[in-house]
Amino acid sequence: MSTTLHISARGVDLDMLRRPFEGPVQVRLADEVLARVDRGREVIDAAIARGDTIYGVNTGFGKLADRRISPDDLLELQRRLIVSHMTGVGEPLPDDVVRAMLLVKLACLVQGHSGVRRDVVLALQALLNADVLPVVPSQGSVGASGDLAPLSHMAAVLTGQGRVRVRGEETDALSGLEIAGVSPLVLGPKEGVALINGTQASTALALRALFAAEAVFNAGVAAGALSLEAVAGRPAALDPRIQRIRRQHGQIRVAAALSRLVEDSPILAEEFPGRRLQDPYCMRCQPQVMGAAFDLLQFAADILLREANSVSDNPLIFPDEAEILSGGNFHGQPVAYAADIIALALCEVGSLSERRTAMLNDTGMSGLPPFLVKDAGLNCGYQLAQVTSAALVAENRALAAPNSVDSIPTSAGQEDHVSMATHASRRVHRMAVNAAYVVAVELLCAAQGVDLRAEGRTAPGTRPVYDLVRAEAPYLDADRVLAPEMEAVQSLVLGGAFLPHGDVRYAETEEGR
């Protein structure tokens, strides 16, 4: 079953942008946006008829922009542009990323500032609706004049070149176009430039990481609540009065979510000799750390929503004034920053989760049996699961180093500052996968801790969290292979199973439109 998305003058919203990552989509275009496409194309045609010099239409590209192209070669110029820029290497982008890439490129072109014909827009729409997905190598873009190499591999399919994937099977572009009911296009003046200038590959990659981070984040909130019960922590740290005077929005939201989860906990309501007056930071400062991470993710969501609704090619057409202006909207710096911000947030979500796992395993800190298993010594319990968690946190710390501060000049110095947005965005999903494993380990340990402390009695809010874990991993009474259980719970985390329980989602803010 595919989801139908309606693109109007309002553009796309966060909910629409999630859909390509969930499966095939059907796109419907409002008449108003197709009319804007026609108006933009009229400006290009009129300028060519007047003999105006227009970058990328009748000139060379990049450092060769001062080379005038003969009118007889304008179509050949666009063809050669595409084939010369098909220089991507490495593993192909996943199908969901390519699907999102097509959607975001479509949202860009229908605004009428790119100068393409309606036929180009309709061909992209047909590919998306048929789920015929270009094979796009993942490496080769520096995120400067747009994602030139990835978008060239995408654009080539419209002309009958390259490869596509259809329902998981790879075939040639011509066969894919036939499945989509599209004839190969001969790209007109400006159309090749419009298709390959832009940030759609890096934006799609960053969106994939953003939505994965949301799932991991909410699982981290749910895991933190269950861990708080397992160690019989102090819920007073969640009091809304504490959060209110700090004034940080994310902190307030996370504390409220945690409070809902542990409300009426039979464990936390019970006093006993030796119960700590104050918990370690990994428990007590969850609202402060996780809240700050959420604020970063919300900021990144705003940036990426704006970018998904942007026009990022060059030159740009303004039909109301019948003007064509050259600029630099293709530069991927906003996306690079957003990717680095997501990386920072994911790194800390995982780091805090690992510290809670370490506390659960430390009998002196948790008051639970060593490594969460009876007859420790004969049994190792979750000792090595925590080691795996630590290894993944260390890996994420290395990956969190900012990519957005890097730049290598290209095109003989014409493109002398680049964003590195594409690999900045590509690496963040790997971090989300790592962090999902870290949170999965905590969930396993927290469920075990609740069993050991209170025979599985939990707060009503954490009960569904506990049950999700226990459906994949029974109580550990003696050592067994834990890796399959870690994989199963990690799949739940990345699949969004804990989203309703964490209950903290990105809001669509005015700043993000």
Short mmCIF file of C-alpha atoms in Angstrom, two decimals:
data_model
loop_
_atom_site.label_atom_id
_atom_site.label_comp_id
_atom_site.label_asym_id
_atom_site.label_seq_id
_atom_site.Cartn_x
_atom_site.Cartn_y
_atom_site.Cartn_z
CA MET A 1 0.00 0.00 0.00
CA SER A 2 1.39 3.40 -0.94
CA THR A 3 0.68 6.77 0.65
CA THR A 4 -0.75 9.60 -1.46
CA LEU A 5 0.95 12.97 -1.05
CA HIS A 6 -0.61 16.15 -2.44
CA ILE A 7 1.87 18.88 -3.38
CA SER A 8 0.36 22.35 -3.56
CA ALA A 9 1.76 25.85 -3.31
CA ARG A 10 2.26 25.24 0.41
CA GLY A 11 4.95 22.67 -0.33
CA VAL A 12 5.74 19.66 1.84
CA ASP A 13 5.55 19.23 5.61
CA LEU A 14 7.40 16.96 8.03
CA ASP A 15 4.70 14.32 7.92
CA MET A 16 4.93 14.15 4.12
CA LEU A 17 8.71 13.94 4.29
CA ARG A 18 8.53 10.89 6.56
CA ARG A 19 6.51 8.89 4.04
CA PRO A 20 9.20 7.97 1.47
CA PHE A 21 11.18 6.34 4.28
CA GLU A 22 8.19 4.18 5.18
CA GLY A 23 7.54 2.83 1.68
CA PRO A 24 6.31 3.75 -1.82
CA VAL A 25 4.34 6.96 -2.26
CA GLN A 26 1.92 8.39 -4.80
CA VAL A 27 2.32 12.09 -5.56
CA ARG A 28 -0.46 14.32 -6.83
CA LEU A 29 0.41 17.78 -8.14
CA ALA A 30 -2.00 20.68 -7.83
CA ASP A 31 -2.88 22.54 -11.02
CA GLU A 32 -1.48 25.73 -9.48
CA VAL A 33 2.04 24.32 -9.22
CA LEU A 34 2.03 23.00 -12.76
CA ALA A 35 0.94 26.46 -13.93
CA ARG A 36 3.95 27.94 -12.11
CA VAL A 37 6.22 25.47 -13.89
CA ASP A 38 4.84 26.63 -17.24
CA ARG A 39 5.39 30.30 -16.35
CA GLY A 40 9.01 29.66 -15.37
CA ARG A 41 9.66 27.87 -18.65
CA GLU A 42 8.21 30.77 -20.65
CA VAL A 43 10.85 33.10 -19.18
CA ILE A 44 13.67 30.80 -20.34
CA ASP A 45 12.24 30.42 -23.83
CA ALA A 46 11.83 34.19 -24.19
CA ALA A 47 15.41 34.84 -23.02
CA ILE A 48 16.81 32.34 -25.53
CA ALA A 49 14.75 33.89 -28.31
CA ARG A 50 16.22 37.32 -27.46
CA GLY A 51 19.75 35.92 -27.55
CA ASP A 52 20.47 36.67 -23.87
CA THR A 53 23.57 35.11 -22.33
CA ILE A 54 22.36 32.82 -19.55
CA TYR A 55 24.65 30.70 -17.38
CA GLY A 56 24.14 26.99 -17.97
CA VAL A 57 21.76 27.60 -20.86
CA ASN A 58 24.09 28.89 -23.54
CA THR A 59 27.37 28.98 -21.60
CA GLY A 60 29.76 26.42 -20.20
CA PHE A 61 29.73 25.44 -16.52
CA GLY A 62 31.79 26.36 -13.49
CA LYS A 63 35.17 27.70 -14.57
CA LEU A 64 33.95 27.48 -18.18
CA ALA A 65 31.05 29.90 -17.64
CA ASP A 66 32.63 32.48 -19.97
CA ARG A 67 32.46 30.07 -22.94
CA ARG A 68 29.45 30.89 -25.16
CA ILE A 69 27.69 27.88 -26.68
CA SER A 70 26.26 27.88 -30.21
CA PRO A 71 22.44 27.82 -30.46
CA ASP A 72 22.77 24.60 -32.45
CA ASP A 73 24.45 22.90 -29.47
CA LEU A 74 22.12 23.84 -26.63
CA LEU A 75 20.48 20.42 -26.36
CA GLU A 76 23.82 18.66 -26.73
CA LEU A 77 25.19 20.88 -23.94
CA GLN A 78 22.56 19.54 -21.52
CA ARG A 79 23.17 15.93 -22.58
CA ARG A 80 26.92 16.24 -22.08
CA LEU A 81 26.42 17.99 -18.76
CA ILE A 82 24.59 14.96 -17.39
CA VAL A 83 26.95 12.28 -18.69
CA SER A 84 30.10 14.20 -17.68
CA HIS A 85 28.81 14.60 -14.12
CA MET A 86 27.94 10.92 -13.64
CA THR A 87 31.05 10.34 -11.55
CA GLY A 88 29.55 8.89 -8.38
CA VAL A 89 31.20 5.89 -6.76
CA GLY A 90 30.56 3.49 -3.91
CA GLU A 91 27.53 1.63 -2.67
CA PRO A 92 24.21 2.83 -4.08
CA LEU A 93 22.02 4.97 -1.87
CA PRO A 94 19.23 3.00 -0.19
CA ASP A 95 15.87 2.95 -1.95
CA ASP A 96 14.19 5.04 0.74
CA VAL A 97 16.77 7.81 0.36
CA VAL A 98 16.37 7.85 -3.45
CA ARG A 99 12.59 7.95 -3.02
CA ALA A 100 12.94 10.97 -0.71
CA MET A 101 15.43 12.55 -3.10
CA LEU A 102 12.90 12.37 -5.93
CA LEU A 103 10.19 13.86 -3.73
CA VAL A 104 12.35 16.78 -2.59
CA LYS A 105 13.58 17.47 -6.13
CA LEU A 106 9.97 17.47 -7.31
CA ALA A 107 9.03 19.91 -4.52
CA CYS A 108 11.85 22.18 -5.73
CA LEU A 109 11.01 22.13 -9.44
CA VAL A 110 7.26 22.73 -9.10
CA GLN A 111 7.86 26.16 -7.59
CA GLY A 112 8.50 27.51 -11.06
CA HIS A 113 11.91 29.05 -10.39
CA SER A 114 13.93 26.39 -12.22
CA GLY A 115 12.79 26.87 -15.80
CA VAL A 116 12.05 23.25 -16.66
CA ARG A 117 9.19 22.09 -18.86
CA ARG A 118 6.12 20.45 -17.41
CA ASP A 119 7.26 17.21 -19.11
CA VAL A 120 10.30 16.98 -16.82
CA VAL A 121 8.16 17.40 -13.69
CA LEU A 122 5.64 14.82 -14.88
CA ALA A 123 8.40 12.33 -15.70
CA LEU A 124 9.84 12.64 -12.17
CA GLN A 125 6.34 12.26 -10.76
CA ALA A 126 5.81 9.09 -12.83
CA LEU A 127 9.06 7.54 -11.58
CA LEU A 128 8.07 8.24 -8.00
CA ASN A 129 4.53 6.96 -8.41
CA ALA A 130 5.75 3.74 -10.04
CA ASP A 131 8.52 3.41 -7.41
CA VAL A 132 11.09 3.15 -10.20
CA LEU A 133 14.17 4.34 -8.33
CA PRO A 134 17.41 5.45 -10.02
CA VAL A 135 20.57 3.68 -8.86
CA VAL A 136 22.58 6.51 -7.31
CA PRO A 137 26.14 5.95 -6.02
CA SER A 138 26.52 7.29 -2.50
CA GLN A 139 29.91 8.99 -2.81
CA GLY A 140 31.24 11.81 -4.95
CA SER A 141 29.49 14.99 -3.82
CA VAL A 142 31.10 17.80 -1.83
CA GLY A 143 27.76 19.56 -1.43
CA ALA A 144 28.77 22.76 -3.22
CA SER A 145 27.23 23.32 -6.66
CA GLY A 146 24.54 21.05 -5.38
CA ASP A 147 24.86 17.29 -5.21
CA LEU A 148 26.10 17.19 -8.77
CA ALA A 149 27.20 13.57 -9.10
CA PRO A 150 24.29 11.92 -7.26
CA LEU A 151 21.71 14.08 -9.01
CA SER A 152 23.30 13.40 -12.40
CA HIS A 153 22.82 9.66 -11.90
CA MET A 154 19.20 10.42 -11.00
CA ALA A 155 18.64 12.77 -13.94
CA ALA A 156 20.24 10.41 -16.45
CA VAL A 157 17.44 7.90 -15.95
CA LEU A 158 14.95 10.42 -17.40
CA THR A 159 16.97 10.35 -20.62
CA GLY A 160 17.14 6.55 -20.74
CA GLN A 161 20.67 6.20 -19.34
CA GLY A 162 21.85 4.54 -16.15
CA ARG A 163 20.20 1.94 -13.96
CA VAL A 164 17.09 1.72 -11.79
CA ARG A 165 15.72 -0.49 -9.03
CA VAL A 166 12.16 -1.75 -9.22
CA ARG A 167 10.81 -3.70 -6.23
CA GLY A 168 14.34 -4.55 -5.19
CA GLU A 169 15.52 -5.72 -8.62
CA GLU A 170 17.99 -3.72 -10.72
CA THR A 171 17.41 -3.13 -14.44
CA ASP A 172 18.35 -0.63 -17.14
CA ALA A 173 16.84 2.87 -17.28
CA LEU A 174 14.87 2.26 -20.48
CA SER A 175 13.08 -0.72 -18.93
CA GLY A 176 12.39 1.37 -15.84
CA LEU A 177 10.91 4.20 -17.89
CA GLU A 178 8.67 1.72 -19.67
CA ILE A 179 7.39 0.43 -16.31
CA ALA A 180 6.69 4.02 -15.25
CA GLY A 181 4.96 4.77 -18.56
CA VAL A 182 7.44 7.47 -19.54
CA SER A 183 9.27 8.03 -22.83
CA PRO A 184 12.96 9.03 -22.61
CA LEU A 185 13.37 12.80 -22.51
CA VAL A 186 15.64 15.00 -24.57
CA LEU A 187 16.53 17.66 -22.04
CA GLY A 188 15.96 21.22 -23.17
CA PRO A 189 18.03 24.30 -22.34
CA LYS A 190 18.48 24.80 -18.58
CA GLU A 191 16.84 21.47 -17.70
CA GLY A 192 20.02 19.50 -17.08
CA VAL A 193 21.33 22.26 -14.83
CA ALA A 194 18.04 22.44 -12.93
CA LEU A 195 18.06 18.69 -12.33
CA ILE A 196 21.62 18.34 -11.04
CA ASN A 197 22.03 21.63 -9.14
CA GLY A 198 20.48 21.39 -5.70
CA THR A 199 20.84 19.81 -2.28
CA GLN A 200 18.29 17.03 -2.67
CA ALA A 201 20.67 14.08 -2.09
CA SER A 202 22.21 15.52 1.07
CA THR A 203 18.80 16.68 2.31
CA ALA A 204 17.26 13.23 1.80
CA LEU A 205 20.17 11.62 3.64
CA ALA A 206 19.88 14.09 6.51
CA LEU A 207 16.11 13.56 6.74
CA ARG A 208 16.66 9.82 6.97
CA ALA A 209 19.02 10.39 9.89
CA LEU A 210 16.67 12.91 11.51
CA PHE A 211 13.72 10.52 11.57
CA ALA A 212 15.92 7.66 12.79
CA ALA A 213 17.23 9.95 15.53
CA GLU A 214 13.66 10.71 16.57
CA ALA A 215 12.98 6.99 17.02
CA VAL A 216 16.21 6.47 18.96
CA PHE A 217 15.59 9.53 21.10
CA ASN A 218 12.12 8.40 22.16
CA ALA A 219 13.38 4.89 22.91
CA GLY A 220 16.07 6.56 25.03
CA VAL A 221 13.43 8.44 27.01
CA ALA A 222 11.46 5.22 27.55
CA ALA A 223 14.61 3.32 28.52
CA GLY A 224 15.60 6.05 30.97
CA ALA A 225 12.24 5.81 32.72
CA LEU A 226 12.48 2.03 33.04
CA SER A 227 16.05 2.34 34.30
CA LEU A 228 14.95 4.88 36.90
CA GLU A 229 12.55 2.28 38.24
CA ALA A 230 15.15 -0.50 38.11
CA VAL A 231 17.56 1.45 40.34
CA ALA A 232 14.78 2.87 42.54
CA GLY A 233 15.82 6.39 41.63
CA ARG A 234 14.32 9.67 42.80
CA PRO A 235 11.53 11.05 40.61
CA ALA A 236 11.71 14.41 42.40
CA ALA A 237 14.29 15.48 39.80
CA LEU A 238 11.44 15.42 37.26
CA ASP A 239 9.33 17.96 39.15
CA PRO A 240 8.00 20.55 36.65
CA ARG A 241 8.97 23.42 38.94
CA ILE A 242 12.64 22.52 38.51
CA GLN A 243 12.32 22.50 34.73
CA ARG A 244 10.24 25.66 34.56
CA ILE A 245 12.88 27.89 36.11
CA ARG A 246 15.56 26.53 33.74
CA ARG A 247 13.39 27.76 30.83
CA GLN A 248 14.70 25.22 28.31
CA HIS A 249 11.87 23.89 26.14
CA GLY A 250 13.32 20.44 25.49
CA GLN A 251 14.09 19.92 29.17
CA ILE A 252 10.50 20.75 30.10
CA ARG A 253 9.11 18.34 27.49
CA VAL A 254 11.44 15.45 28.41
CA ALA A 255 10.78 15.82 32.14
CA ALA A 256 7.04 15.76 31.46
CA ALA A 257 7.40 12.62 29.32
CA LEU A 258 9.48 10.87 31.99
CA SER A 259 7.02 11.88 34.70
CA ARG A 260 4.13 10.39 32.72
CA LEU A 261 6.04 7.17 32.27
CA VAL A 262 6.93 6.63 35.95
CA GLU A 263 3.72 8.02 37.46
CA ASP A 264 2.26 5.63 40.08
CA SER A 265 5.35 3.42 39.99
CA PRO A 266 5.14 0.90 42.84
CA ILE A 267 8.92 0.82 42.97
CA LEU A 268 9.55 4.55 43.19
CA ALA A 269 6.84 5.06 45.82
CA GLU A 270 8.50 2.67 48.25
CA GLU A 271 11.13 3.91 50.72
CA PHE A 272 13.76 1.53 52.05
CA PRO A 273 16.96 1.75 54.12
CA GLY A 274 19.96 2.91 52.11
CA ARG A 275 17.99 4.48 49.28
CA ARG A 276 20.04 7.33 47.80
CA LEU A 277 19.02 10.92 48.45
CA GLN A 278 20.36 11.97 45.01
CA ASP A 279 20.97 9.86 41.95
CA PRO A 280 24.02 10.01 39.68
CA TYR A 281 23.77 12.45 36.79
CA CYS A 282 22.86 9.76 34.26
CA MET A 283 19.55 9.36 36.12
CA ARG A 284 19.02 12.75 37.72
CA CYS A 285 20.00 14.90 34.71
CA GLN A 286 17.97 13.08 32.08
CA PRO A 287 15.72 16.09 31.45
CA GLN A 288 18.70 18.41 31.11
CA VAL A 289 20.78 16.23 28.78
CA MET A 290 18.01 14.65 26.74
CA GLY A 291 16.13 17.94 26.61
CA ALA A 292 19.16 19.73 25.19
CA ALA A 293 19.55 16.95 22.62
CA PHE A 294 15.91 17.30 21.62
CA ASP A 295 16.30 21.05 21.15
CA LEU A 296 19.17 20.33 18.74
CA LEU A 297 17.07 17.83 16.83
CA GLN A 298 14.17 20.26 16.61
CA PHE A 299 16.53 22.94 15.29
CA ALA A 300 17.83 20.50 12.65
CA ALA A 301 14.25 19.55 11.74
CA ASP A 302 13.44 23.22 11.11
CA ILE A 303 16.50 23.62 8.86
CA LEU A 304 15.73 20.49 6.86
CA LEU A 305 12.05 21.34 6.48
CA ARG A 306 13.02 24.72 5.04
CA GLU A 307 15.57 23.06 2.78
CA ALA A 308 13.05 20.52 1.51
CA ASN A 309 10.80 23.42 0.51
CA SER A 310 13.59 25.47 -1.03
CA VAL A 311 14.67 26.17 -4.59
CA SER A 312 18.36 25.33 -4.64
CA ASP A 313 19.48 25.24 -8.26
CA ASN A 314 21.05 27.96 -10.41
CA PRO A 315 20.34 30.21 -12.24
CA LEU A 316 16.89 31.04 -10.87
CA ILE A 317 13.85 32.28 -12.77
CA PHE A 318 11.47 34.89 -11.35
CA PRO A 319 8.41 34.82 -13.61
CA ASP A 320 6.67 37.82 -12.05
CA GLU A 321 9.59 40.06 -13.05
CA ALA A 322 10.61 37.98 -16.09
CA GLU A 323 14.15 37.94 -14.67
CA ILE A 324 16.87 35.30 -14.47
CA LEU A 325 19.37 35.66 -11.62
CA SER A 326 22.52 33.70 -10.80
CA GLY A 327 23.25 32.94 -7.17
CA GLY A 328 24.47 30.24 -4.84
CA ASN A 329 21.41 28.50 -3.40
CA PHE A 330 22.96 25.15 -4.30
CA HIS A 331 25.53 25.50 -1.49
CA GLY A 332 24.82 22.83 1.11
CA GLN A 333 26.06 24.59 4.24
CA PRO A 334 22.66 24.59 6.04
CA VAL A 335 22.32 20.85 5.46
CA ALA A 336 25.88 20.19 6.61
CA TYR A 337 25.26 22.08 9.83
CA ALA A 338 21.97 20.23 10.38
CA ALA A 339 23.71 16.87 9.89
CA ASP A 340 26.45 17.79 12.36
CA ILE A 341 23.83 18.93 14.89
CA ILE A 342 21.98 15.62 14.58
CA ALA A 343 25.31 13.85 15.07
CA LEU A 344 25.98 15.74 18.31
CA ALA A 345 22.52 14.93 19.67
CA LEU A 346 22.79 11.23 18.79
CA CYS A 347 26.20 11.02 20.36
CA GLU A 348 24.89 12.30 23.69
CA VAL A 349 21.69 10.26 23.65
CA GLY A 350 23.87 7.15 23.31
CA SER A 351 26.44 8.34 25.82
CA LEU A 352 23.83 8.95 28.54
CA SER A 353 22.15 5.63 27.82
CA GLU A 354 25.43 3.75 28.14
CA ARG A 355 26.07 5.41 31.51
CA ARG A 356 22.68 4.21 32.76
CA THR A 357 23.53 0.71 31.51
CA ALA A 358 26.83 0.86 33.37
CA MET A 359 25.04 1.94 36.55
CA LEU A 360 22.53 -0.90 36.25
CA ASN A 361 25.37 -3.42 35.96
CA ASP A 362 27.33 -1.97 38.91
CA THR A 363 25.97 -3.58 42.06
CA GLY A 364 27.43 -0.82 44.23
CA MET A 365 25.50 1.83 42.29
CA SER A 366 22.29 -0.02 41.49
CA GLY A 367 21.75 -2.22 44.52
CA LEU A 368 21.05 -5.05 42.08
CA PRO A 369 23.03 -8.30 41.68
CA PRO A 370 26.36 -7.84 39.84
CA PHE A 371 25.82 -7.61 36.08
CA LEU A 372 22.11 -8.16 36.61
CA VAL A 373 22.25 -11.89 37.08
CA LYS A 374 21.95 -14.25 40.01
CA ASP A 375 24.93 -16.48 40.80
CA ALA A 376 27.33 -13.93 39.30
CA GLY A 377 30.75 -15.44 38.78
CA LEU A 378 29.39 -18.58 37.27
CA ASN A 379 27.28 -16.21 35.16
CA CYS A 380 28.56 -13.07 33.42
CA GLY A 381 25.09 -11.63 32.85
CA TYR A 382 25.06 -8.35 30.92
CA GLN A 383 28.75 -7.59 31.52
CA LEU A 384 29.74 -7.87 27.87
CA ALA A 385 26.58 -6.25 26.58
CA GLN A 386 27.73 -3.10 28.39
CA VAL A 387 31.15 -3.47 26.73
CA THR A 388 29.47 -3.53 23.31
CA SER A 389 27.53 -0.44 24.31
CA ALA A 390 30.74 1.33 25.31
CA ALA A 391 32.38 0.38 22.00
CA LEU A 392 29.50 1.86 20.01
CA VAL A 393 29.53 5.07 22.04
CA ALA A 394 33.25 5.42 21.33
CA GLU A 395 32.61 4.90 17.62
CA ASN A 396 29.90 7.54 17.62
CA ARG A 397 32.16 10.03 19.38
CA ALA A 398 34.63 9.69 16.51
CA LEU A 399 31.86 10.01 13.91
CA ALA A 400 30.45 13.11 15.65
CA ALA A 401 33.47 15.21 14.65
CA PRO A 402 32.03 18.04 12.52
CA ASN A 403 32.12 17.65 8.76
CA SER A 404 30.71 21.11 8.06
CA VAL A 405 34.01 22.84 8.85
CA ASP A 406 35.84 21.02 6.04
CA SER A 407 36.32 22.42 2.55
CA ILE A 408 38.38 21.41 -0.49
CA PRO A 409 38.24 23.80 -3.49
CA THR A 410 37.03 22.29 -6.77
CA SER A 411 36.51 23.32 -10.41
CA ALA A 412 39.92 25.00 -10.76
CA GLY A 413 39.18 27.26 -7.79
CA GLN A 414 35.84 28.57 -9.06
CA GLU A 415 34.07 26.54 -6.41
CA ASP A 416 36.52 27.53 -3.69
CA HIS A 417 34.38 26.78 -0.62
CA VAL A 418 32.31 23.62 -0.33
CA SER A 419 30.04 22.28 2.43
CA MET A 420 30.73 18.53 2.56
CA ALA A 421 27.00 18.22 3.29
CA THR A 422 26.50 14.89 1.54
CA HIS A 423 28.91 12.75 3.49
CA ALA A 424 28.10 14.76 6.62
CA SER A 425 24.52 13.57 6.16
CA ARG A 426 25.42 10.04 5.07
CA ARG A 427 27.45 9.26 8.19
CA VAL A 428 24.70 10.30 10.63
CA HIS A 429 22.43 7.36 9.89
CA ARG A 430 25.24 5.02 10.88
CA MET A 431 25.37 6.91 14.18
CA ALA A 432 21.62 6.41 14.63
CA VAL A 433 22.05 2.67 14.06
CA ASN A 434 24.84 2.59 16.65
CA ALA A 435 22.84 4.60 19.17
CA ALA A 436 19.85 2.30 18.64
CA TYR A 437 21.99 -0.65 19.72
CA VAL A 438 23.15 1.28 22.79
CA VAL A 439 19.57 2.07 23.83
CA ALA A 440 18.54 -1.53 23.09
CA VAL A 441 21.18 -2.79 25.53
CA GLU A 442 19.87 -0.40 28.17
CA LEU A 443 16.30 -1.59 27.60
CA LEU A 444 17.38 -5.20 28.10
CA CYS A 445 19.26 -4.29 31.28
CA ALA A 446 16.45 -2.13 32.62
CA ALA A 447 13.85 -4.87 32.11
CA GLN A 448 16.16 -7.32 33.88
CA GLY A 449 16.69 -4.82 36.70
CA VAL A 450 12.94 -4.38 37.19
CA ASP A 451 12.54 -8.17 37.36
CA LEU A 452 15.29 -8.48 39.94
CA ARG A 453 14.05 -5.59 42.07
CA ALA A 454 10.28 -5.97 41.86
CA GLU A 455 9.48 -9.17 39.93
CA GLY A 456 8.46 -7.16 36.88
CA ARG A 457 6.12 -4.72 38.63
CA THR A 458 6.31 -1.36 36.86
CA ALA A 459 4.47 1.91 36.53
CA PRO A 460 1.49 1.81 34.15
CA GLY A 461 3.43 4.06 31.75
CA THR A 462 6.51 1.85 31.55
CA ARG A 463 4.55 -1.40 31.39
CA PRO A 464 4.25 -1.35 27.57
CA VAL A 465 7.99 -0.60 27.35
CA TYR A 466 8.80 -3.57 29.58
CA ASP A 467 6.42 -5.80 27.60
CA LEU A 468 7.99 -4.85 24.26
CA VAL A 469 11.40 -5.88 25.58
CA ARG A 470 10.19 -9.06 27.20
CA ALA A 471 8.45 -10.13 23.98
CA GLU A 472 11.92 -10.38 22.43
CA ALA A 473 14.04 -11.34 25.42
CA PRO A 474 12.92 -13.41 28.42
CA TYR A 475 14.31 -13.01 31.91
CA LEU A 476 17.99 -13.94 32.11
CA ASP A 477 18.33 -16.63 34.77
CA ALA A 478 21.59 -18.06 33.35
CA ASP A 479 24.02 -17.01 30.63
CA ARG A 480 22.88 -17.41 27.03
CA VAL A 481 23.72 -15.81 23.69
CA LEU A 482 22.48 -12.22 23.95
CA ALA A 483 23.33 -10.93 20.45
CA PRO A 484 20.04 -12.04 18.81
CA GLU A 485 18.06 -10.32 21.56
CA MET A 486 20.12 -7.16 21.16
CA GLU A 487 19.42 -7.22 17.42
CA ALA A 488 15.70 -7.78 17.95
CA VAL A 489 15.28 -4.92 20.43
CA GLN A 490 17.44 -2.64 18.27
CA SER A 491 15.05 -3.31 15.38
CA LEU A 492 12.18 -2.25 17.63
CA VAL A 493 14.06 0.95 18.48
CA LEU A 494 14.82 1.91 14.87
CA GLY A 495 11.37 0.82 13.77
CA GLY A 496 9.79 3.41 16.07
CA ALA A 497 8.12 0.95 18.46
CA PHE A 498 8.96 3.18 21.43
CA LEU A 499 7.87 6.48 19.84
CA PRO A 500 4.44 6.53 21.53
CA HIS A 501 6.02 5.84 24.91
CA GLY A 502 8.77 8.48 24.70
CA ASP A 503 6.04 10.80 23.40
CA VAL A 504 8.41 13.56 22.25
CA ARG A 505 8.10 14.41 18.54
CA TYR A 506 9.35 17.22 16.33
CA ALA A 507 6.84 20.02 16.05
CA GLU A 508 6.42 21.89 12.80
CA THR A 509 7.36 25.41 13.89
CA GLU A 510 6.78 28.67 12.08
CA GLU A 511 10.56 28.96 11.73
CA GLY A 512 10.60 25.65 9.87
CA ARG A 513 8.19 26.69 7.13
#
